[in-house]
Short mmCIF file of C-alpha atoms in Angstrom, two decimals:
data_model
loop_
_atom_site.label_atom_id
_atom_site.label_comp_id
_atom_site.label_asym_id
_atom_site.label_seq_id
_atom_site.Cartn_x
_atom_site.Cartn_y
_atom_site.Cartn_z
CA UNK A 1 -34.29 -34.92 -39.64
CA UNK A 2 -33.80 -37.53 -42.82
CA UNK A 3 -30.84 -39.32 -41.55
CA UNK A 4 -28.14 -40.04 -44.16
CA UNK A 5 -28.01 -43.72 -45.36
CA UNK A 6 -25.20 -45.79 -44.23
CA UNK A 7 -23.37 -46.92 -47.21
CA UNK A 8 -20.86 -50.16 -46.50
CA UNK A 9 -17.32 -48.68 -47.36
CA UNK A 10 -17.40 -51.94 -49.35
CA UNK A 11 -20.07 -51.33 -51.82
CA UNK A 12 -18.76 -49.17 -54.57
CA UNK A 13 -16.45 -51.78 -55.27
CA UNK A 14 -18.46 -55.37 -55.07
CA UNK A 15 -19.64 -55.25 -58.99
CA UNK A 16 -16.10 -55.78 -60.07
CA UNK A 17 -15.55 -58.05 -57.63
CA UNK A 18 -18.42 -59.95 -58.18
CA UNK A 19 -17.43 -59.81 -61.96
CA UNK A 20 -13.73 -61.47 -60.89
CA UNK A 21 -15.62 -63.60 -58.92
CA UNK A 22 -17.83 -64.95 -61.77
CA UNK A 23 -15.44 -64.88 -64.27
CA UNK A 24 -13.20 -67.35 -61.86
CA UNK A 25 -15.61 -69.55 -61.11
CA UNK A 26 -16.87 -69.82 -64.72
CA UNK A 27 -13.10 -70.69 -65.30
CA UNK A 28 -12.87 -73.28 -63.34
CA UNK A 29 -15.94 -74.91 -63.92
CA UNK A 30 -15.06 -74.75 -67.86
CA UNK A 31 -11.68 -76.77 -66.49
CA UNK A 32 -12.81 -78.89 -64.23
CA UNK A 33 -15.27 -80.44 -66.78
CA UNK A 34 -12.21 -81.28 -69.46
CA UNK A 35 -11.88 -84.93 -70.06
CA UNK A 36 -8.84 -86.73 -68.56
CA UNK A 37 -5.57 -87.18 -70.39
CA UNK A 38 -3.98 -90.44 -69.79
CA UNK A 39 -0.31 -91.03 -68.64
CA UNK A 40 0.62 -91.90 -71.79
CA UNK A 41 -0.99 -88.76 -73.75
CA UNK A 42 1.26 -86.72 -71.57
CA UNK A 43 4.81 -86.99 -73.80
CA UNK A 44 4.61 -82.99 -75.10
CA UNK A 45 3.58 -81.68 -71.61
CA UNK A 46 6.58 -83.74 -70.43
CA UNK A 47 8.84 -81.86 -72.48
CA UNK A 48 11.43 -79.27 -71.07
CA UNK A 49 9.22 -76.20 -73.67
CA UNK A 50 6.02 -77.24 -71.77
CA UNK A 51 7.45 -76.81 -67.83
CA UNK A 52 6.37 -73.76 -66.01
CA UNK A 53 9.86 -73.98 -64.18
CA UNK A 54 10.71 -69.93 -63.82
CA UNK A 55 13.67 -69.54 -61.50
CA UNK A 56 12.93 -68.66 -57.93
CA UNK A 57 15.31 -66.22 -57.98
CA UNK A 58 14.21 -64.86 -61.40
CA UNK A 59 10.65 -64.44 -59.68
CA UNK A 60 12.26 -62.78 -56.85
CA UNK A 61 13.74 -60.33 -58.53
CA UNK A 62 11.14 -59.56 -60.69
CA UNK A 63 9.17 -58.93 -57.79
CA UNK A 64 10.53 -56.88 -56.04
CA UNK A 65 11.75 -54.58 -58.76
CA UNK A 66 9.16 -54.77 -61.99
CA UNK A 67 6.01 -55.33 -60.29
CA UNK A 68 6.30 -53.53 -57.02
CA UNK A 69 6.15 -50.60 -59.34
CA UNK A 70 2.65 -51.28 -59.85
CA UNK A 71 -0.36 -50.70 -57.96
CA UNK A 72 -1.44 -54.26 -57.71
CA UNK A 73 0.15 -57.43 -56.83
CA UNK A 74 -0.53 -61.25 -57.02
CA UNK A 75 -0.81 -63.48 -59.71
CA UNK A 76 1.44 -65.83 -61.33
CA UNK A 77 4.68 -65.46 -60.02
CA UNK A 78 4.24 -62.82 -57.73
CA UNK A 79 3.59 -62.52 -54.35
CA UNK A 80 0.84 -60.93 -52.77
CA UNK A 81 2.46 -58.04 -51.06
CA UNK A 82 4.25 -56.89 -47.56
CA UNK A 83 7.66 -57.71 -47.01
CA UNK A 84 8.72 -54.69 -48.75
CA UNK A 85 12.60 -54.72 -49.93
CA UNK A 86 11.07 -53.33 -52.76
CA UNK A 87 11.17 -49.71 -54.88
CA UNK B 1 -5.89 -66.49 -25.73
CA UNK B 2 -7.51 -65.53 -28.80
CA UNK B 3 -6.88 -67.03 -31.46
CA UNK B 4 -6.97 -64.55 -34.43
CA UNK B 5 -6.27 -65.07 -38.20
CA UNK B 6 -2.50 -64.42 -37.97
CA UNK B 7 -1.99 -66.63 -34.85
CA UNK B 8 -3.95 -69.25 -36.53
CA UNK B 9 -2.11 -69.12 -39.58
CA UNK B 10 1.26 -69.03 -37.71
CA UNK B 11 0.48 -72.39 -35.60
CA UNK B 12 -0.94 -74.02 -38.67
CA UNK B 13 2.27 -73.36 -40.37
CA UNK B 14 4.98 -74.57 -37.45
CA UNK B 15 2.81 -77.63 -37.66
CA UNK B 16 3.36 -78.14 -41.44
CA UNK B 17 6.82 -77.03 -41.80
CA UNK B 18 8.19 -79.58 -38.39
CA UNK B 19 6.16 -82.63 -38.82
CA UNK B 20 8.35 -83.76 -41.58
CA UNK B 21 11.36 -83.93 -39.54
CA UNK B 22 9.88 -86.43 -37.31
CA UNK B 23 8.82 -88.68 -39.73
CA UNK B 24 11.38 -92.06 -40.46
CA UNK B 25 10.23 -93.72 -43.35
CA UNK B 26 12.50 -92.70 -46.32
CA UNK B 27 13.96 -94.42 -49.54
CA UNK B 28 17.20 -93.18 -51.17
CA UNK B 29 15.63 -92.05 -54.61
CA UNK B 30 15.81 -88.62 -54.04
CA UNK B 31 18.06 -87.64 -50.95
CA UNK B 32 21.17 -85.94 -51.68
CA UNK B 33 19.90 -84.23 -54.25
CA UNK B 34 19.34 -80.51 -54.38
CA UNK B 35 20.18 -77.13 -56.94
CA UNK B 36 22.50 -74.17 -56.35
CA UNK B 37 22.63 -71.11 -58.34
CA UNK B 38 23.71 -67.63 -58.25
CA UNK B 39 21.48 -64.48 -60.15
CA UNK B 40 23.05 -61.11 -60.62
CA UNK B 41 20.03 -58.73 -61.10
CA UNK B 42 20.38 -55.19 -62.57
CA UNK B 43 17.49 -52.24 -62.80
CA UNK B 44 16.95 -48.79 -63.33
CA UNK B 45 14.95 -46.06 -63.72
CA UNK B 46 15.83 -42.86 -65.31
CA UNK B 47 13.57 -39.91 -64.19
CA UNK B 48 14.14 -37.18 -67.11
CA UNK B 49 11.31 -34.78 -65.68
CA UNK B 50 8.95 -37.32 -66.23
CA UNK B 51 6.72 -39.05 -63.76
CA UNK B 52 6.22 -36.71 -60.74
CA UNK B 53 6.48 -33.28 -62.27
CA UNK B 54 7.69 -32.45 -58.39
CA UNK B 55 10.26 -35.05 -57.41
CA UNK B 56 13.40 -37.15 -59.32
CA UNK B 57 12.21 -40.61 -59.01
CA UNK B 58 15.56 -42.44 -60.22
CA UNK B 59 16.36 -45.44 -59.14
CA UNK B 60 19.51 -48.49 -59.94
CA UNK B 61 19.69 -51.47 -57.91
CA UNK B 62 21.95 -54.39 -58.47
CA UNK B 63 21.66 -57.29 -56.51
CA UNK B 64 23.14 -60.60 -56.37
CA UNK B 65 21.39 -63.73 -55.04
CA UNK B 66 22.51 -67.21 -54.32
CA UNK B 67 19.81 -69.83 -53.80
CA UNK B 68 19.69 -73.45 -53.22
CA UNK B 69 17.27 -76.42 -52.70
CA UNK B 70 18.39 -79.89 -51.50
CA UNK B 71 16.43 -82.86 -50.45
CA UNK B 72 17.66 -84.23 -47.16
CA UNK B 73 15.42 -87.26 -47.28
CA UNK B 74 13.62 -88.69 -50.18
CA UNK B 75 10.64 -86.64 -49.62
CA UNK B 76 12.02 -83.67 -47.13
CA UNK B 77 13.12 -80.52 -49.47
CA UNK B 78 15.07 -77.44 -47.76
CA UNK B 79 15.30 -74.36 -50.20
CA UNK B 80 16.46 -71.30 -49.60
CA UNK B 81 17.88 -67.95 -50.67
CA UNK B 82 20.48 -65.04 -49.24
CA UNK B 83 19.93 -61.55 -51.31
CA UNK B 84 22.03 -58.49 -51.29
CA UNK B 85 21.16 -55.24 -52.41
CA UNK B 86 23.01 -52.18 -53.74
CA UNK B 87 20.86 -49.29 -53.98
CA UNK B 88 21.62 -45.70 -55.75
CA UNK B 89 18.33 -43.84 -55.67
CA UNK B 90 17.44 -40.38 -56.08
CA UNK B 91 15.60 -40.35 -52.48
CA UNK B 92 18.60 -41.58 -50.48
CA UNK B 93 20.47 -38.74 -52.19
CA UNK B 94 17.92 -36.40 -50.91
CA UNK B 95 17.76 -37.36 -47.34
CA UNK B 96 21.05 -37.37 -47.45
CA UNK B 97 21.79 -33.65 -48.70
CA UNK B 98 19.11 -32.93 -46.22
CA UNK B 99 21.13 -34.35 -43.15
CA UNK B 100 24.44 -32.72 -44.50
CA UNK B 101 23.03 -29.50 -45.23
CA UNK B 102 19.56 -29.15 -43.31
CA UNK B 103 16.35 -28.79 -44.93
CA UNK B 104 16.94 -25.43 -46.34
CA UNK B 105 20.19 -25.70 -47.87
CA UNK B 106 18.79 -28.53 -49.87
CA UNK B 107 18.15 -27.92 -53.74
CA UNK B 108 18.03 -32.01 -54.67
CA UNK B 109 14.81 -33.13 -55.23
CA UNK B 110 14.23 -36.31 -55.23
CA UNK B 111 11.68 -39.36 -54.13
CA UNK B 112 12.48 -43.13 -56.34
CA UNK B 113 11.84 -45.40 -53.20
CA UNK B 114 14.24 -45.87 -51.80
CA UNK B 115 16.14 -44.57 -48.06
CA UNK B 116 18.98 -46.68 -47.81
CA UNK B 117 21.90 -47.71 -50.06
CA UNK B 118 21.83 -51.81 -48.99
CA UNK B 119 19.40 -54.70 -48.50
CA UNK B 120 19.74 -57.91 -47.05
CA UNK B 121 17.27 -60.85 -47.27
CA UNK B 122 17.28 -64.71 -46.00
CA UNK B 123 14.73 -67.20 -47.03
CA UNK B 124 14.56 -70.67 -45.83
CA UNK B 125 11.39 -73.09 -46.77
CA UNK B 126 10.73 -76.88 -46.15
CA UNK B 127 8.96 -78.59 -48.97
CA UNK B 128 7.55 -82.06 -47.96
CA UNK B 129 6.11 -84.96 -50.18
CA UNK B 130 3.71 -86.96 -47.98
CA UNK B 131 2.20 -89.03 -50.49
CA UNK B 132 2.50 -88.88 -54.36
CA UNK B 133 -0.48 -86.35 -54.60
CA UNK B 134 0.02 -85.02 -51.66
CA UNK B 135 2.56 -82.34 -50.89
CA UNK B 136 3.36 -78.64 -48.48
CA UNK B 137 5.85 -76.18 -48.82
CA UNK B 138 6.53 -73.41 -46.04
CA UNK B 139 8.79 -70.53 -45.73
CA UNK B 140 10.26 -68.04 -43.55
CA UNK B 141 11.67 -64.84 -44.02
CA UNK B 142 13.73 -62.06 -42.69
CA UNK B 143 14.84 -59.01 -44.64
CA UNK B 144 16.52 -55.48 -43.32
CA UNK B 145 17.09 -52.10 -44.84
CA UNK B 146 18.01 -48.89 -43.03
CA UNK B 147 14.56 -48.44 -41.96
CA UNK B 148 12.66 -51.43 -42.66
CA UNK B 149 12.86 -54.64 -40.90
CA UNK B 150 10.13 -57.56 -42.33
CA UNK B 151 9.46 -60.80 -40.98
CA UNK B 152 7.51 -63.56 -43.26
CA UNK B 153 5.98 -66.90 -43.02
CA UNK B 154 4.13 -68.61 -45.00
CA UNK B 155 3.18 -71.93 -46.69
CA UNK B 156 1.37 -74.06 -49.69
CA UNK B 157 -0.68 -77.54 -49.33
CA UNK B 158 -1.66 -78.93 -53.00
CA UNK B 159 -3.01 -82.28 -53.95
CA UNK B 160 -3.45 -84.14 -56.98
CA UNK B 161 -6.91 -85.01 -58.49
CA UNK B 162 -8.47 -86.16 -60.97
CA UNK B 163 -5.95 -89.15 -61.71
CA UNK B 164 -3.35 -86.31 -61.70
CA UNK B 165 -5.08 -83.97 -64.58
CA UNK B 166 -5.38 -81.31 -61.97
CA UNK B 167 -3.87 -79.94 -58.69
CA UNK B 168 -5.36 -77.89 -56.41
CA UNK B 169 -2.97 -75.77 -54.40
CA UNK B 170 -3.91 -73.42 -51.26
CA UNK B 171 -1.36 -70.83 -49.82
CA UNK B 172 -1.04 -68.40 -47.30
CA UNK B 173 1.78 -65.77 -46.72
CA UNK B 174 1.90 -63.27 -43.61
CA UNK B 175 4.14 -60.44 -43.36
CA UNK B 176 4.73 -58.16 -40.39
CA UNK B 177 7.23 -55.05 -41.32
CA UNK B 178 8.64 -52.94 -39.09
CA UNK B 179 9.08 -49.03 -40.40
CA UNK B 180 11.30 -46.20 -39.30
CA UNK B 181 9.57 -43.28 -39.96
CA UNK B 182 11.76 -41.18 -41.58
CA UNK B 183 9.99 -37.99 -43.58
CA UNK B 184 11.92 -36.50 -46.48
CA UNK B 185 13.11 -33.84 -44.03
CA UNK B 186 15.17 -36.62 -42.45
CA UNK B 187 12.66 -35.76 -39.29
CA UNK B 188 12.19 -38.94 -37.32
CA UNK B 189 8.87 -39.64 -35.90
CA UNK B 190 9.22 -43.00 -34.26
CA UNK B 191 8.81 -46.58 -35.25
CA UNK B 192 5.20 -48.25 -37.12
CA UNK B 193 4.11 -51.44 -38.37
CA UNK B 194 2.93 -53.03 -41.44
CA UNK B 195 1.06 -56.16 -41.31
CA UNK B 196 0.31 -58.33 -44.89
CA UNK B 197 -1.71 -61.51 -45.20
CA UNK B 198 -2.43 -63.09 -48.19
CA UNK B 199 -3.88 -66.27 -49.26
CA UNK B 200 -4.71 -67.79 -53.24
CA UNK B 201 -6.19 -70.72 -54.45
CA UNK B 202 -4.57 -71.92 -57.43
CA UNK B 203 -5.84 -74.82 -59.90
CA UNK B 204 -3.65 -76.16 -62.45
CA UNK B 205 -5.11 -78.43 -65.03
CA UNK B 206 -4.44 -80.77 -67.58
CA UNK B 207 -6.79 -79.39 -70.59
CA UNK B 208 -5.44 -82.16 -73.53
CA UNK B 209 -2.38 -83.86 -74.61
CA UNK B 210 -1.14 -80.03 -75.46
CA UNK B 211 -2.65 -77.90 -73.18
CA UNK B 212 -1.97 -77.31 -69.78
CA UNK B 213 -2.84 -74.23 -67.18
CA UNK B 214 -3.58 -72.35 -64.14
CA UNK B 215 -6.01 -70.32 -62.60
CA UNK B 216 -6.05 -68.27 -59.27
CA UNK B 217 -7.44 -66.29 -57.04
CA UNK B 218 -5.58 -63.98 -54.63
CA UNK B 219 -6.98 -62.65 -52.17
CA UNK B 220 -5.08 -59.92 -49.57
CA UNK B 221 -5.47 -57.87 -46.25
CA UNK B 222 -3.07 -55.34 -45.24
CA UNK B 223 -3.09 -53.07 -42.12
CA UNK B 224 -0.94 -50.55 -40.51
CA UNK B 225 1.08 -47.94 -41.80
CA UNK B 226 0.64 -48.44 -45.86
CA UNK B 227 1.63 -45.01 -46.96
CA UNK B 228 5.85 -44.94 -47.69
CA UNK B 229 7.47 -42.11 -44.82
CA UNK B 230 9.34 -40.29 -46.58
CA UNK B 231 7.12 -40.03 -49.83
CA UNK B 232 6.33 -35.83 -50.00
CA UNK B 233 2.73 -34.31 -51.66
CA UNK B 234 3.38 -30.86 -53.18
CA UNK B 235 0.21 -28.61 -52.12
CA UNK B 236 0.81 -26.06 -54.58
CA UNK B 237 -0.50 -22.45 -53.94
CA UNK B 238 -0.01 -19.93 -56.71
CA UNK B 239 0.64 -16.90 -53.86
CA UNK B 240 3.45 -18.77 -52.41
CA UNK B 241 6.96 -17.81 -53.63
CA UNK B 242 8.62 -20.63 -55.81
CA UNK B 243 9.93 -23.37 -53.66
CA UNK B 244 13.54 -24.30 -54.17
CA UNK B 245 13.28 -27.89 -53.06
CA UNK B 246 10.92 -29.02 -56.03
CA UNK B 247 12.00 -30.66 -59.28
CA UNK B 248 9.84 -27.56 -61.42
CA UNK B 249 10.67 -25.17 -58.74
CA UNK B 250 6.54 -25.05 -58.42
CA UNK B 251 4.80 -22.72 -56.08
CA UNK B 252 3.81 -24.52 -53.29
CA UNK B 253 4.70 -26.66 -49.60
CA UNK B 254 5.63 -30.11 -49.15
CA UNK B 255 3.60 -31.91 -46.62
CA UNK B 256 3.50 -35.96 -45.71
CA UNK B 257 1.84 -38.59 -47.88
CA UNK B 258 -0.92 -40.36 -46.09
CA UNK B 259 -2.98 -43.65 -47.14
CA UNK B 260 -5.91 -45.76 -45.53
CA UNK B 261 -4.72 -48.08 -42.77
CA UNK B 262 -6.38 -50.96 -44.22
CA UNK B 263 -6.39 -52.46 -47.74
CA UNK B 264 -7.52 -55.19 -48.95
CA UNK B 265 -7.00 -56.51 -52.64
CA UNK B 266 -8.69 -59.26 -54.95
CA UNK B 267 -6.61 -60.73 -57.60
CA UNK B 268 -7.76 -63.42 -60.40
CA UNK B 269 -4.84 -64.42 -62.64
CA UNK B 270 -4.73 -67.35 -65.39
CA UNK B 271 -1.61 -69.25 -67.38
CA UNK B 272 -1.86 -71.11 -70.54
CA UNK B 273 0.74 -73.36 -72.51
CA UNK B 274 0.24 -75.16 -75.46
CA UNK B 275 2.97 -77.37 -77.27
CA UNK B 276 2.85 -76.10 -81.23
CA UNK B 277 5.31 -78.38 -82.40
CA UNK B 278 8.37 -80.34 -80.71
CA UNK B 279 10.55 -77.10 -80.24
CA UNK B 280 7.81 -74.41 -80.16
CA UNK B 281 5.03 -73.27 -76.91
CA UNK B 282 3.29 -70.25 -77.00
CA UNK B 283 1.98 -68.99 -73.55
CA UNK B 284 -0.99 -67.02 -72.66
CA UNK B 285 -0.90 -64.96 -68.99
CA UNK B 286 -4.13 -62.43 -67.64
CA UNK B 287 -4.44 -60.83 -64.32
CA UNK B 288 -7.62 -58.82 -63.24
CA UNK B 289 -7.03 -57.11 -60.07
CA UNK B 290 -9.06 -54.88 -58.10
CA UNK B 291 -8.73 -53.17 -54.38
CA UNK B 292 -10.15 -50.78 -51.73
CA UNK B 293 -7.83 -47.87 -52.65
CA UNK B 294 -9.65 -47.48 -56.05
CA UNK B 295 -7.02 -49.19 -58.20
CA UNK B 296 -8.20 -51.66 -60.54
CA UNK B 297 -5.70 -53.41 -63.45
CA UNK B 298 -5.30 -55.59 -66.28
CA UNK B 299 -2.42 -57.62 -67.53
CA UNK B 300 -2.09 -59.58 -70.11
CA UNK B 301 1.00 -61.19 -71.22
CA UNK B 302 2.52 -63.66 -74.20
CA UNK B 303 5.19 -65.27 -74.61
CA UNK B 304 7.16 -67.70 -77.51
CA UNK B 305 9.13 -70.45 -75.74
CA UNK B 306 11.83 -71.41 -79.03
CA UNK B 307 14.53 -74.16 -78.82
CA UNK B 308 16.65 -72.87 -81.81
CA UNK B 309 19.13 -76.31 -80.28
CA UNK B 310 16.60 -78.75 -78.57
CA UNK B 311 17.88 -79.55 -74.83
CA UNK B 312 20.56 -76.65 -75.41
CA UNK B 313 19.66 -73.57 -76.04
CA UNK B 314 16.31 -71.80 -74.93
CA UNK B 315 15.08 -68.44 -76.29
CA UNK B 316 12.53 -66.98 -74.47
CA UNK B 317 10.41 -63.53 -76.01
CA UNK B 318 7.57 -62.22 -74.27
CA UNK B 319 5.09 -59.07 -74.06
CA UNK B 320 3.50 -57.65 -71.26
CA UNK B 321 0.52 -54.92 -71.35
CA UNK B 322 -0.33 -53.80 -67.85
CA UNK B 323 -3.02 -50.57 -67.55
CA UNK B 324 -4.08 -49.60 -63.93
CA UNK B 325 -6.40 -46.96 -62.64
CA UNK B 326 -5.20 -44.45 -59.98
CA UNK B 327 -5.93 -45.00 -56.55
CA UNK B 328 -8.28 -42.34 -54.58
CA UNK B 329 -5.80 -40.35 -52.77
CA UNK B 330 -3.55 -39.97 -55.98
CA UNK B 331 -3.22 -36.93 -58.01
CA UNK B 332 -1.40 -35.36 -59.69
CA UNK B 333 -1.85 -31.58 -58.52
CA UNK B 334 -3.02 -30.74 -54.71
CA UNK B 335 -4.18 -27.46 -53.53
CA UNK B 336 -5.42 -28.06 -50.15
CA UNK B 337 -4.23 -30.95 -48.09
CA UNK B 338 -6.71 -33.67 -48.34
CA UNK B 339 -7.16 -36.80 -45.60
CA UNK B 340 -5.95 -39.19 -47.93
CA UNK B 341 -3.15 -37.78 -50.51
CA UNK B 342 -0.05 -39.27 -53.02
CA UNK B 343 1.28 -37.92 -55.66
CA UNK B 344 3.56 -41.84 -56.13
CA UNK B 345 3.63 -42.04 -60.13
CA UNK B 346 3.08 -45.92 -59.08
CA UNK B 347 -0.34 -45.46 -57.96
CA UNK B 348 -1.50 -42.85 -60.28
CA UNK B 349 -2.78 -44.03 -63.61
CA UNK B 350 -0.56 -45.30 -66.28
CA UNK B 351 -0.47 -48.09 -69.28
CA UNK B 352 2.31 -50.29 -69.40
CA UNK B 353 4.01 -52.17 -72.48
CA UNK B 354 7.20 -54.65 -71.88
CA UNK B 355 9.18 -56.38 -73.95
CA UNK B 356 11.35 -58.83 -73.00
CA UNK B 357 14.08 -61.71 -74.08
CA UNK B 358 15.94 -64.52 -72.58
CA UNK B 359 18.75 -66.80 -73.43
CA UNK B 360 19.21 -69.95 -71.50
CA UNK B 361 21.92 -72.11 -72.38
CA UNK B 362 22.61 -75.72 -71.00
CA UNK B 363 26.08 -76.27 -70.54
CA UNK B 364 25.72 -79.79 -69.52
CA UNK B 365 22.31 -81.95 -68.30
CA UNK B 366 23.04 -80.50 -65.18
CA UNK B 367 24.15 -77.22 -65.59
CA UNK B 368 22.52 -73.64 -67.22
CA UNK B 369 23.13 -70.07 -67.73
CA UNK B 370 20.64 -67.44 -68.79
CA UNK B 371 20.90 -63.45 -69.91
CA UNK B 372 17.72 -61.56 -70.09
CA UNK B 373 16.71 -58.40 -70.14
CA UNK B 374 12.93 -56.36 -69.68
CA UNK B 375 12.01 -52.91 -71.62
CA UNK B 376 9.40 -51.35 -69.71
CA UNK B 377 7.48 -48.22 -71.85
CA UNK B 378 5.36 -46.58 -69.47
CA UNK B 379 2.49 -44.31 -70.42
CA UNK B 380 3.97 -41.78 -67.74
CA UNK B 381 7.52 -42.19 -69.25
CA UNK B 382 9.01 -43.55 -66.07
CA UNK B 383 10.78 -46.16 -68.18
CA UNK B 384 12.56 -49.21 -66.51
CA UNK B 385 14.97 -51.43 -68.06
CA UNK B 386 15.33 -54.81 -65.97
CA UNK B 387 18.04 -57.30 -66.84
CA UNK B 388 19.65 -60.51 -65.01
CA UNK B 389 21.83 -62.85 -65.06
CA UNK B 390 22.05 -66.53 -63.57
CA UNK B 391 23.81 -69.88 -63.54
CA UNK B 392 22.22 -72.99 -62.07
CA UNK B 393 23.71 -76.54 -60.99
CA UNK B 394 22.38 -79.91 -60.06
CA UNK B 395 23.46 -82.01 -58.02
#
């Protein structure tokens, strides 16, 4: 009797991870290899325009009401799910 | 005792968040200082027959939020926030008329999200600096609806490198929810859990005197009850007579959503500013995400930062294009009860496209308001319109 081949639950799913996977470590490798910017070079990311400086509660919100509408979660400003209190 | 991945994570994280309160060294720099603020938030959905062709899927919540931060010692940070919600959804409605009236009396159809018209949340996190480069932040969490209770903890270690061009920051979060399960009969069929645990890695760099960034990965695990109780799945049958309880009147019977017990979900995001001139930054955001229910998105995301009155006033306009693909169990149309089923618009398939603006006004160097508002489009015309207001303070 030809027994049916165990396929890991997994499987259908690894080439797009692997893909994320790649594409995040090719990121990071591109960054990590910039050249340093001194103290003094750093006046415009200084600057009020140049401060990733969302409100917590802004982010909260957002959460829990725009993105929880989504299938996925995580990211920049977002949590990575549970906790509900959201819609 | 064994030590599993949540118990782990939950003694590495009392650790973090009460070692700072024994230490003594302190200078004055910073202490006394801290941020309060209040945020009014406003959003709605309006379900005109669209989405779910079975079910209304409105939804307006307003909810105000007060949050502070304040640094008790020159390094020792306590931040926290108390949320209230008001809820008017189309589901509460429904279980409602169903508890008044009883199942069959019932002609409002209805399932937005929602089972209970208020929501209360508490956060409280200790952020300490133990060296210049070195710094951890760690929360807890307690929220409560009419039948969902959620407890959170979590924390973030980063360090500076590379003479402080980059920071690497590692986080975990871990949720454990508590669910009444109430079906959209109003039948009761005891009480489940939910737990959530997530961790990212997150590397922001310094790319040149302009440039600046951060990438991410996210990676979650989720086990327990996943599906939402009182969600319905139409399994339509064309010899049944039309069924009163159903937004088309379709022919067919209402039966339970069910999901997989476990998830897990991969998440890669990236955020780019550059400084164009001295009152001027464009931004660049992307998310890939993928997960083990078949859903797999893309998001990407601009946005014009514009100082129309440098140091006063802020203007903030941004896009957002979000696409997913549906998740296993979702369809549209059942006509036999499968394991897995959903027929939630939110994990079916469906192209997003947002526009947003936001106003932020300095009243003073230590004080701001903002007004902003978000247009979501969606594909599946379940349109959302998100808006909020806030005020900040130093002190």
């Amino acid at each position: 009797m030809l027994q049916e081949a165990r396929i890991p639950k997994f499987a259908p799913r690894s080439p797009r991870l692997a893909r994320l996977g790649v594409a995040c470590v090719l990121s990071i490798a591109l960054l990590s290899g910039c050249h340093t910017v001194e103290y003094y070079e750093r006046e415009a990311l200084a600057s009020p325009w140049m401060q990733f400086d969302e409100d917590p509660a802004e982010i909260h919100w957002l959460e829990k009401t725009l993105f929880t509408r989504e299938g996925s979660v995580g990211g920049v400003g977002t949590s990575a799910g549970g906790g509900c209190g959201c819609y | 005792m064994l030590l599993t991945p949540s118990r782990f994570a939950l003694a590495a994280l009392l650790i973090v968040s009460l070692a700072p309160l024994l230490e003594a060294q302190e200078t004055e720099s910073r202490r006394g200082q801290g941020q309060i603020g209040l945020r009014v938030g406003y959003y709605n959905t309006d379900d005109s027959g669209d989405g779910n062709p079975f079910y209304d899927e409105s939804l307006t919540v307003i909810e105000p939020v007060v949050f502070f931060s304040y640094y008790a010692t020159h390094s020792t940070n306590i931040h926290g926030s108390v949320s209230y919600d008001a809820v008017t959804s189309a589901s509460i409605a429904r279980l409602d008329d169903y508890e008044f009236t009883g199942a069959t009396g019932s002609t409002y159809i209805a399932q937005s999200g929602a089972s209970g018209d208020e929501y209360i949340g508490v956060n409280l996190g200790v952020l300490h600096h133990w060296s210049d480069a070195l710094t951890t932040d760690t929360f807890g969490s307690f929220s409560k609806e009419y039948d969902y209770k959620s407890i959170g903890l979590g924390g973030s270690i980063s360090s500076d490198v590379a003479e402080s061009n980059a920071t690497i920051t590692g986080s975990l979060q871990l949720f454990y929810d508590e669910l009444d399960i109430i079906r959209f009969t109003g039948n009761e069929e005891g009480i489940d859990h939910r737990t959530s645990l997530a961790t990212t890695l997150r590397w922001y760099q310094i790319l040149t005197p302009e440039v600046h960034g951060t990438l991410g990965v996210t990676l979650g695990f989720q086990e327990g009850f996943l599906a939402t109780p009182y969600n319905g799945v139409v399994i339509e049958d064309s010899l049944l007579p039309p069924n009163p309880h159903l937004d088309n009147q379709a022919n067919g019977l209402e039966t339970t959503e069910v999901l997989p017990g476990t998830r897990t979900r991969v998440t890669a995001f990236g955020r780019y500013r550059v400084s164009l001139v001295s009152w001027l930054a464009g931004e660049l955001e992307g998310r890939l995400y993928t997960d083990t229910w078949g859903i797999d998105s893309v998001t990407i995301s601009p946005r014009i930062f514009y100082w129309p009155i440098p140091d006063r006033l802020r203007l903030r306009l941004g896009y957002r294009f979000y696409s997913q693909t549906p998740a296993d169990a979702y369809n549209e149309h059942f006509f036999a009860p499968e394991r897995y089923r959903t027929q939630d618009s939110d994990l079916g398939d469906f192209t997003s496209h947002t526009v947003g603006l936001q106003l932020r006004y300095a009243i003073s160097a230590r004080e701001r308001v903002d007004i902003g508002g978000d247009f979501i489009f969606r594909s599946d015309y379940l349109d959302q319109f998100v808006a909020s207001i806030g005020w900040s303070h130093d002190f």
